[in-house]
Amino acid sequence: MAVFAFEVLTPDRTVVSTEVEYAQLPGLDGQFGILAGHQPIMAALGIGVLEFGPFQGRRRKIALGGGFVEMHDNKMTVMARTAELAEEIDVLRAREAQRRAEERLRSRQADVDVARAQISLQKALLRLKVANDE
């Protein structure tokens, strides 16, 4: 099967730069997949799992904290706010972040930014999901 160049960038680093057969991304309206030879596209990405690798078989996973993707001339570039490969995720830290976010949401205090706490919880659960390969 044909391959394309695949790169995931954050403001801090290049998370991955390789060639792949397939990538599945978390679009704002749901997951979508891209193969080599895809028409040029730019799309906003939400918080979710980004999978990449072979079309059939085991793929690598990234916990993606939103961003944008561009596919042009058989090269995909993902520009992400945050991105962590499954093997990089500190599960204990993610569990602690989940606990803190849940605690803030339960407290119902006036000074709690509920939207921010919900996003923190969503990201913590995502990181745990990716790390545990669910």
Short mmCIF file of C-alpha atoms in Angstrom, two decimals:
data_model
loop_
_atom_site.label_atom_id
_atom_site.label_comp_id
_atom_site.label_asym_id
_atom_site.label_seq_id
_atom_site.Cartn_x
_atom_site.Cartn_y
_atom_site.Cartn_z
CA MET A 1 0.00 0.00 0.00
CA ALA A 2 1.21 3.56 -0.73
CA VAL A 3 2.64 5.71 2.04
CA PHE A 4 2.75 9.43 2.79
CA ALA A 5 4.90 11.69 4.94
CA PHE A 6 3.38 12.20 8.39
CA GLU A 7 4.43 14.75 10.99
CA VAL A 8 2.96 15.84 14.33
CA LEU A 9 4.20 19.15 15.73
CA THR A 10 3.51 21.04 18.95
CA PRO A 11 4.83 24.48 19.90
CA ASP A 12 7.58 22.68 21.87
CA ARG A 13 8.70 19.80 19.66
CA THR A 14 8.29 17.41 16.78
CA VAL A 15 6.37 14.50 18.30
CA VAL A 16 6.73 12.19 15.32
CA SER A 17 8.02 12.40 11.75
CA THR A 18 7.70 9.24 9.67
CA GLU A 19 5.95 7.62 6.70
CA VAL A 20 2.57 5.92 7.16
CA GLU A 21 -0.13 4.22 5.14
CA TYR A 22 -3.02 5.63 7.15
CA ALA A 23 -3.91 8.22 9.78
CA GLN A 24 -7.16 8.53 11.71
CA LEU A 25 -7.78 11.92 13.30
CA PRO A 26 -10.25 13.44 15.79
CA GLY A 27 -12.12 16.03 13.74
CA LEU A 28 -14.49 18.48 15.38
CA ASP A 29 -17.43 16.51 13.95
CA GLY A 30 -15.98 13.04 14.53
CA GLN A 31 -13.11 10.79 13.49
CA PHE A 32 -11.89 10.76 9.89
CA GLY A 33 -9.21 8.80 8.09
CA ILE A 34 -6.69 9.71 5.40
CA LEU A 35 -4.75 7.53 2.97
CA ALA A 36 -1.91 8.35 0.58
CA GLY A 37 -2.95 10.39 -2.44
CA HIS A 38 -5.72 12.21 -0.57
CA GLN A 39 -6.86 15.52 -1.99
CA PRO A 40 -5.48 18.62 -0.25
CA ILE A 41 -7.34 19.31 2.97
CA MET A 42 -7.13 21.55 6.02
CA ALA A 43 -9.26 20.76 9.06
CA ALA A 44 -9.62 21.69 12.71
CA LEU A 45 -9.00 18.88 15.20
CA GLY A 46 -10.56 18.30 18.57
CA ILE A 47 -9.35 16.58 21.71
CA GLY A 48 -9.08 12.88 20.95
CA VAL A 49 -7.06 9.90 19.78
CA LEU A 50 -4.88 10.21 16.68
CA GLU A 51 -3.90 6.82 15.22
CA PHE A 52 -1.25 6.30 12.57
CA GLY A 53 0.61 3.48 10.87
CA PRO A 54 -0.44 0.64 8.59
CA PHE A 55 -3.92 0.57 7.09
CA GLN A 56 -4.39 -2.96 8.42
CA GLY A 57 -2.71 -3.98 11.66
CA ARG A 58 -1.55 -2.35 14.85
CA ARG A 59 -1.24 1.44 14.82
CA ARG A 60 0.53 3.82 17.16
CA LYS A 61 -1.58 6.29 19.15
CA ILE A 62 -1.27 9.89 20.25
CA ALA A 63 -3.36 11.74 22.83
CA LEU A 64 -4.10 14.93 20.88
CA GLY A 65 -5.15 18.14 22.60
CA GLY A 66 -6.71 19.78 19.55
CA GLY A 67 -5.15 21.66 16.66
CA PHE A 68 -5.18 21.60 12.86
CA VAL A 69 -4.19 19.21 10.08
CA GLU A 70 -3.02 19.94 6.56
CA MET A 71 -2.63 17.30 3.82
CA HIS A 72 -0.92 18.51 0.66
CA ASP A 73 1.33 16.82 -1.93
CA ASN A 74 1.19 13.52 -0.05
CA LYS A 75 2.44 15.10 3.18
CA MET A 76 0.35 15.42 6.33
CA THR A 77 1.26 17.94 8.99
CA VAL A 78 -0.62 17.98 12.28
CA MET A 79 -0.14 21.19 14.29
CA ALA A 80 -1.32 20.36 17.79
CA ARG A 81 -1.76 22.31 21.00
CA THR A 82 -0.54 19.21 22.88
CA ALA A 83 0.36 15.71 21.70
CA GLU A 84 1.71 12.71 23.60
CA LEU A 85 2.62 9.32 22.19
CA ALA A 86 1.03 6.48 24.18
CA GLU A 87 4.41 5.34 25.46
CA GLU A 88 5.24 8.84 26.77
CA ILE A 89 2.17 9.20 28.98
CA ASP A 90 2.75 9.20 32.73
CA VAL A 91 -0.29 7.24 33.94
CA LEU A 92 0.09 8.30 37.58
CA ARG A 93 0.20 11.97 36.57
CA ALA A 94 -2.87 11.49 34.34
CA ARG A 95 -4.78 9.82 37.20
CA GLU A 96 -3.85 12.69 39.52
CA ALA A 97 -5.04 15.22 36.91
CA GLN A 98 -8.32 13.28 36.63
CA ARG A 99 -8.75 13.32 40.42
CA ARG A 100 -8.08 17.08 40.64
CA ALA A 101 -10.49 17.88 37.80
CA GLU A 102 -13.24 15.71 39.27
CA GLU A 103 -12.69 17.33 42.66
CA ARG A 104 -13.00 20.83 41.17
CA LEU A 105 -16.20 19.86 39.36
CA ARG A 106 -17.70 18.32 42.52
CA SER A 107 -16.81 21.33 44.69
CA ARG A 108 -19.28 23.64 42.91
CA GLN A 109 -17.40 26.63 44.33
CA ALA A 110 -18.02 30.00 42.69
CA ASP A 111 -14.34 30.49 41.85
CA VAL A 112 -14.10 27.20 39.88
CA ASP A 113 -13.84 27.62 36.11
CA VAL A 114 -16.19 24.76 35.17
CA ALA A 115 -15.35 24.77 31.46
CA ARG A 116 -11.63 24.59 32.20
CA ALA A 117 -12.15 21.77 34.72
CA GLN A 118 -14.25 19.83 32.17
CA ILE A 119 -11.51 20.17 29.53
CA SER A 120 -8.89 19.08 32.08
CA LEU A 121 -10.98 16.02 32.90
CA GLN A 122 -11.50 15.23 29.21
CA LYS A 123 -7.74 15.43 28.54
CA ALA A 124 -6.87 13.30 31.59
CA LEU A 125 -9.35 10.59 30.56
CA LEU A 126 -8.01 10.71 27.00
CA ARG A 127 -4.42 10.28 28.21
CA LEU A 128 -5.45 7.28 30.32
CA LYS A 129 -7.36 5.75 27.40
CA VAL A 130 -4.39 6.12 25.03
CA ALA A 131 -1.85 4.90 27.61
CA ASN A 132 -3.96 1.82 28.37
CA ASP A 133 -4.51 1.12 24.65
CA GLU A 134 -8.31 1.07 24.91
#
